[in-house]
Coordinates of C-alpha atoms in Angstrom, one line a residue:
X13 CA -37.5 9.1 5.8
X14 CA -40.0 11.9 6.7
X15 CA -39.2 14.7 9.0
X16 CA -41.8 13.4 11.4
X17 CA -39.9 10.0 11.8
X18 CA -36.3 11.3 11.7
X19 CA -34.6 10.4 15.0
X20 CA -32.7 13.7 14.7
X21 CA -35.9 15.8 15.0
X22 CA -38.2 16.6 17.8
X23 CA -41.9 16.7 17.4
X24 CA -44.7 17.8 19.7
X25 CA -48.3 19.2 19.8
X26 CA -48.8 23.0 19.5
X27 CA -52.1 23.2 21.3
X28 CA -55.5 21.7 21.9
X29 CA -57.1 23.7 19.1
X30 CA -54.6 22.3 16.5
X31 CA -54.2 18.6 17.2
X32 CA -52.7 17.9 13.7
X33 CA -50.0 20.6 14.0
X34 CA -46.6 19.6 15.2
X35 CA -43.3 21.3 15.9
X36 CA -40.2 20.0 14.2
X37 CA -36.7 20.9 15.4
X38 CA -33.7 19.5 13.6
X39 CA -30.9 18.9 16.1
X40 CA -27.3 19.2 15.0
X41 CA -25.6 16.0 13.9
X42 CA -22.7 16.5 16.3
X43 CA -24.9 16.3 19.4
X44 CA -23.8 13.5 21.6
X45 CA -26.3 10.6 22.0
X46 CA -26.4 11.1 25.8
X47 CA -27.6 14.7 25.3
X48 CA -30.3 13.5 22.9
X49 CA -31.6 11.1 25.5
X50 CA -31.6 13.9 28.1
X51 CA -33.6 16.1 25.9
X52 CA -36.0 13.3 25.0
X53 CA -36.6 12.7 28.7
X54 CA -36.7 16.3 30.0
X55 CA -38.4 18.1 27.0
X56 CA -40.5 15.4 25.4
X57 CA -41.4 13.7 28.6
X58 CA -40.5 10.2 27.3
X59 CA -39.9 7.7 30.1
X60 CA -36.6 6.1 30.7
X61 CA -37.9 2.7 29.9
X62 CA -39.4 3.9 26.6
X63 CA -36.1 5.4 25.6
X64 CA -34.3 2.3 26.6
X65 CA -36.6 0.2 24.4
X66 CA -36.3 2.6 21.5
X67 CA -32.4 2.6 21.5
X68 CA -31.8 -0.9 22.7
X69 CA -30.3 0.1 26.0
X70 CA -30.8 -0.8 29.6
X71 CA -33.0 1.6 31.5
X72 CA -30.2 2.1 34.1
X73 CA -27.9 3.2 31.2
X74 CA -30.4 5.8 30.1
X75 CA -30.8 7.0 33.7
X76 CA -27.0 7.3 34.0
X77 CA -26.8 9.5 30.9
X78 CA -29.7 11.7 32.0
X79 CA -28.3 12.2 35.5
X80 CA -24.8 13.0 34.2
X81 CA -26.2 15.6 31.8
X82 CA -28.1 17.2 34.7
X83 CA -25.0 17.2 36.9
X84 CA -22.9 18.8 34.1
X85 CA -25.2 21.9 34.2
X86 CA -22.9 23.2 36.9
X87 CA -20.6 24.0 33.9
X88 CA -21.8 27.3 32.6
X89 CA -21.0 26.5 28.9
X90 CA -22.8 23.1 29.2
X91 CA -25.8 24.8 30.9
X92 CA -25.9 27.5 28.2
X93 CA -25.8 24.9 25.4
X94 CA -28.6 22.8 27.0
X95 CA -30.7 25.9 27.6
X96 CA -30.3 26.9 23.9
X97 CA -31.3 23.4 22.8
X98 CA -34.3 23.4 25.1
X99 CA -35.4 26.8 23.8
X100 CA -35.2 25.5 20.3
X101 CA -37.6 22.8 21.1
X102 CA -40.3 25.3 22.2
X103 CA -43.1 25.9 19.8
X104 CA -43.6 29.7 20.3
X105 CA -42.8 32.1 17.5
X106 CA -42.3 29.3 15.0
X107 CA -43.0 29.7 11.3
X108 CA -45.6 27.6 9.6
X109 CA -44.9 25.3 6.7
X110 CA -46.5 22.2 5.1
X111 CA -44.8 18.8 5.2
X112 CA -46.8 15.9 3.7
X113 CA -50.4 16.3 4.6
X114 CA -49.8 17.7 8.1
X115 CA -49.2 21.4 8.9
X116 CA -45.8 21.6 10.7
X117 CA -44.1 24.4 12.6
X118 CA -40.3 24.6 12.3
X119 CA -39.0 25.8 15.7
X120 CA -36.0 28.1 15.3
X121 CA -32.9 27.8 17.5
X122 CA -32.6 30.8 19.9
X123 CA -29.7 31.5 19.6
X124 CA -28.4 28.8 17.1
X125 CA -25.6 26.4 18.0
X126 CA -22.9 25.9 15.3
X127 CA -23.5 23.4 12.5
X128 CA -21.4 20.4 11.8
X129 CA -19.1 22.0 9.3
X130 CA -18.2 24.8 11.7
X131 CA -17.6 22.4 14.5
X132 CA -15.1 20.5 12.3
X133 CA -13.3 23.6 11.2
X134 CA -13.0 25.1 14.7
X135 CA -11.9 21.7 16.0
X136 CA -9.1 21.8 13.5
X137 CA -8.2 25.3 14.3
X138 CA -8.7 25.5 18.1
X139 CA -8.7 22.0 19.6
X140 CA -5.2 21.3 18.6
X141 CA -4.1 24.6 20.0
X142 CA -5.6 23.5 23.4
X143 CA -3.5 20.3 23.1
X144 CA -0.3 22.4 23.3
X145 CA 1.6 22.6 26.5
X146 CA 0.3 25.3 28.9
X147 CA -2.8 26.1 26.8
X148 CA -6.2 26.8 28.3
X149 CA -9.5 28.4 27.3
X150 CA -10.8 31.5 29.2
X151 CA -14.3 32.9 29.1
X152 CA -16.4 35.3 31.2
X153 CA -20.2 35.7 31.3
X154 CA -20.1 39.0 29.4
X155 CA -17.7 37.7 26.7
X156 CA -19.1 36.8 23.2
X157 CA -15.8 35.1 22.5
X158 CA -13.6 32.6 24.3
X159 CA -9.9 33.1 24.2
X160 CA -7.3 30.3 24.0
X161 CA -4.4 31.4 26.2
X162 CA -1.0 29.8 26.8
X163 CA 1.0 30.1 30.0
X164 CA 4.8 30.1 29.8
X165 CA 7.3 28.9 32.4
X166 CA 8.4 32.5 33.0
X167 CA 4.9 33.4 34.1
X168 CA 4.0 35.1 30.9
X169 CA 0.6 34.5 29.2
X170 CA -0.1 34.9 25.5
X171 CA -3.4 34.8 23.6
X172 CA -3.2 32.1 20.9
X173 CA -6.7 32.1 19.3
X174 CA -10.3 33.1 19.8
X175 CA -13.6 31.3 19.1
X176 CA -17.3 32.1 19.3
X177 CA -19.0 31.4 22.6
X178 CA -21.5 29.1 20.9
X179 CA -18.6 26.9 19.6
X180 CA -17.1 26.8 23.0
X181 CA -20.5 25.6 24.3
X182 CA -20.5 22.8 21.7
X183 CA -16.9 21.8 22.7
X184 CA -18.1 21.5 26.4
X185 CA -21.2 19.6 25.4
X186 CA -19.1 17.1 23.4
X187 CA -16.8 16.7 26.5
X188 CA -13.8 18.0 24.6
X189 CA -13.1 20.6 27.3
X190 CA -13.7 20.7 31.1
X191 CA -13.5 23.4 33.8
X192 CA -10.0 24.0 35.1
X193 CA -10.9 26.9 37.4
X194 CA -14.2 28.6 38.2
X195 CA -14.5 32.2 38.9
X196 CA -15.3 35.6 37.3
X197 CA -13.3 34.3 34.4
X198 CA -13.8 30.5 34.0
X199 CA -10.9 28.6 32.5
X200 CA -11.1 25.3 30.6
X201 CA -8.6 22.7 29.6
X202 CA -8.7 19.9 27.0
X203 CA -10.0 16.6 28.2
X204 CA -8.9 13.0 27.4
X205 CA -11.8 12.9 24.9
X206 CA -10.5 16.1 23.3
X207 CA -7.0 14.8 23.0
X208 CA -8.4 11.6 21.5
X209 CA -10.2 13.6 18.9
X210 CA -7.0 15.4 17.9
X211 CA -5.1 12.1 17.7
X212 CA -7.9 10.5 15.7
X213 CA -7.7 13.2 13.1
X214 CA -3.9 13.6 13.0
X215 CA -3.0 10.0 13.7
X216 CA -0.2 8.8 15.9
X217 CA 2.6 10.2 13.8
X218 CA 3.8 13.2 15.7
X219 CA 7.3 13.2 14.1
X220 CA 6.5 11.7 10.7
X221 CA 7.2 13.3 7.4
X222 CA 5.0 15.9 5.7
X223 CA 3.2 19.2 6.4
X224 CA -0.1 19.8 8.1
X225 CA -2.4 22.0 5.8
X226 CA -5.2 23.5 7.9
X227 CA -7.9 21.7 5.9
X228 CA -6.3 18.2 6.0
X229 CA -5.7 16.6 9.4
X230 CA -5.2 13.2 7.8
X231 CA -1.7 14.1 6.5
X232 CA 1.2 13.3 8.8
X233 CA 3.0 16.0 10.7
X234 CA 6.5 16.9 11.7
X235 CA 6.0 18.0 15.3
X236 CA 4.7 16.8 18.6
X237 CA 1.1 17.9 19.3
X238 CA 2.1 19.6 22.5
X239 CA 4.7 21.7 20.8
X240 CA 5.2 23.8 17.7
X241 CA 8.6 24.4 16.1
X242 CA 8.6 28.0 17.3
X243 CA 7.7 27.0 20.8
X244 CA 10.6 24.5 20.9
X245 CA 13.0 27.2 19.8
X246 CA 11.5 29.6 22.3
X247 CA 12.6 27.3 25.1
X248 CA 16.2 27.0 24.1
X249 CA 18.8 29.1 25.8
X250 CA 22.3 30.2 24.9
X251 CA 25.3 29.8 27.1
X252 CA 24.4 33.1 28.9
X253 CA 21.0 31.7 29.8
X254 CA 19.1 34.0 27.4
X255 CA 16.2 32.4 25.3
X256 CA 16.9 32.1 21.6
X257 CA 13.5 33.7 20.7
X258 CA 12.2 36.6 22.8
X259 CA 8.5 36.6 23.8
X260 CA 7.8 39.4 21.2
X261 CA 9.1 37.1 18.4
X262 CA 7.0 34.2 19.6
X263 CA 4.0 36.5 19.8
X264 CA 4.6 37.6 16.2
X265 CA 4.8 34.0 15.0
X266 CA 1.5 33.2 16.8
X267 CA -0.2 36.2 15.2
X268 CA 0.9 34.9 11.8
X269 CA -0.2 31.4 12.5
X270 CA -3.7 32.4 13.8
X271 CA -4.3 34.6 10.8
X272 CA -3.2 31.8 8.5
X273 CA -5.6 29.3 10.0
X274 CA -8.5 31.8 9.9
X275 CA -7.7 32.5 6.3
X276 CA -7.8 28.8 5.5
X277 CA -11.3 28.3 6.9
X278 CA -13.6 27.4 4.0
X279 CA -10.9 28.2 1.4
X280 CA -8.1 26.4 -0.5
X281 CA -5.4 28.9 -1.1
X282 CA -2.1 28.7 -3.0
X283 CA 0.2 30.3 -0.4
X284 CA 3.3 29.8 -2.6
X285 CA 1.7 31.9 -5.2
X286 CA 0.6 34.5 -2.7
X287 CA 4.1 34.6 -1.3
X288 CA 5.5 35.0 -4.8
X289 CA 3.1 37.9 -5.8
X290 CA 2.7 39.5 -2.4
X291 CA -1.0 40.0 -3.1
X292 CA -4.0 38.5 -1.4
X293 CA -6.5 36.7 -3.7
X294 CA -9.7 38.5 -4.7
X295 CA -12.5 37.7 -2.3
X296 CA -10.2 36.7 0.6
X297 CA -11.1 37.6 4.1
X298 CA -9.2 40.1 6.3
X299 CA -7.0 37.4 7.8
X300 CA -5.9 36.4 4.2
X301 CA -5.0 40.0 3.5
X302 CA -3.0 40.3 6.8
X303 CA -1.0 37.2 6.0
X304 CA -0.4 38.3 2.4
X305 CA 0.8 41.7 3.7
X306 CA 3.2 40.1 6.2
X307 CA 4.7 37.7 3.7
X308 CA 5.1 40.5 1.2
X309 CA 7.0 42.5 3.8
X310 CA 9.2 39.6 4.6
X311 CA 9.9 38.8 0.9
X312 CA 11.4 35.6 -0.5
X313 CA 13.5 33.5 1.8
X314 CA 12.3 35.1 5.0
X315 CA 8.7 34.6 3.9
X316 CA 9.4 31.0 2.9
X317 CA 10.7 30.1 6.3
X318 CA 7.9 31.9 8.2
X319 CA 5.2 30.3 6.1
X320 CA 6.7 26.8 6.5
X321 CA 7.7 26.9 10.1
X322 CA 5.1 29.2 11.7
X323 CA 2.0 28.3 9.5
X324 CA 2.6 24.8 8.1
X325 CA 4.4 23.8 11.4
X326 CA 7.2 22.3 9.4
X327 CA 10.4 21.5 11.4
X328 CA 13.4 23.8 10.9
X329 CA 15.6 21.0 9.7
X330 CA 13.0 19.9 7.2
X331 CA 12.7 23.5 5.9
X332 CA 16.5 23.6 5.5
X333 CA 16.4 20.5 3.3
X334 CA 13.4 21.6 1.3
X335 CA 14.9 25.0 0.6
X336 CA 18.5 23.7 0.0
X337 CA 20.0 25.6 2.9
X338 CA 23.1 24.7 4.9
X339 CA 22.5 22.7 8.1
X340 CA 21.8 24.8 11.2
X341 CA 21.1 27.9 9.1
X342 CA 17.3 27.6 9.4
X343 CA 17.0 28.7 12.9
X344 CA 19.1 31.8 12.2
X345 CA 17.0 32.8 9.2
X346 CA 13.8 32.1 11.2
X347 CA 14.9 34.4 14.0
X348 CA 15.7 37.2 11.4
X349 CA 12.3 36.5 9.8
X350 CA 10.5 36.8 13.1
X351 CA 12.3 40.0 13.9
X352 CA 11.2 41.5 10.6
X353 CA 7.7 40.1 11.2
X354 CA 7.5 41.7 14.7
X355 CA 8.6 45.0 13.2
X356 CA 6.0 44.7 10.4
X357 CA 3.2 44.3 13.0
X358 CA 4.5 47.2 15.0
X359 CA 4.7 49.5 12.1
X360 CA 1.4 48.4 10.5
X361 CA -0.9 47.9 13.4
X362 CA 0.9 49.2 16.6
X363 CA 1.6 47.3 19.8
X364 CA -2.0 46.2 20.4
X365 CA -3.0 45.0 17.0
X366 CA -4.1 43.3 15.0
X367 CA -6.1 41.4 17.6
X368 CA -5.9 37.6 17.1
X369 CA -9.1 36.3 15.6

């Protein structure tokens, strides 16, 4: 199929003096069909009836999609994403190239929205964090990044992850997140569609056997999507009413988990080998180096339990069985590991670092 006939491209005249020259903009594959209809109508000027005939829809259905997209522009992330797409469809400052016998201009995206691979990777890393209890996304107009935060019953708030603003725009455009509270800092929460995306990738096996490597959502998991093993332990209290894991220890576990997931992006790493040697692989990113340094400081045993429970999200009892430990010893070793991990972060980076993401 030529670029001129590809339904995922936009074409248009560049001027009266160049009737055979057209602009071609390749839209991202992840773009929802409703948004494509909206752009076809508002940017290309195609009538609702023409779009309905083209896609085999009723004209009222097309109208409903277009109106909903326009109404969603009250959401700042949706509005930014649509503005970006509309800019990318403009012919100015486009480079010239030849396709077939017709001169064609390729219109650059300004600024570009993320591609399909990045959307998939960030959905794996961030979307399931938003599915956890008390999690929300926070972003302000002057922020290049959006932060995933988690509110705890005691009123504390912890940063769990960060993502690029453009990726957050894509999440909003795909209806995976919606506004929770507007203001100077706008907060978002995961939608039913977002939760369905997580379930579709992980399957309905929240307490089944197996680990969850970052790059393979298809494998079964050992924990409920709304909780991680560390979060579950963090809620437990002793007979005096004190929590089993202090907030600093939970924060240390989340630092390690976020670095682990950032390290896994675009890479397949042998973490057992890294744990055994204490050295990051050549060419790894900064997150890989930070995880390797933390595991090396913990050493065998403590590093094993931190890697399995904090990073692979393996249940404590399952870790005991895998490592051949006595029953109910896992949570004691995990607590010692997190104490050592918190001290590692304090001594290596100080109280304020390394920043997650």
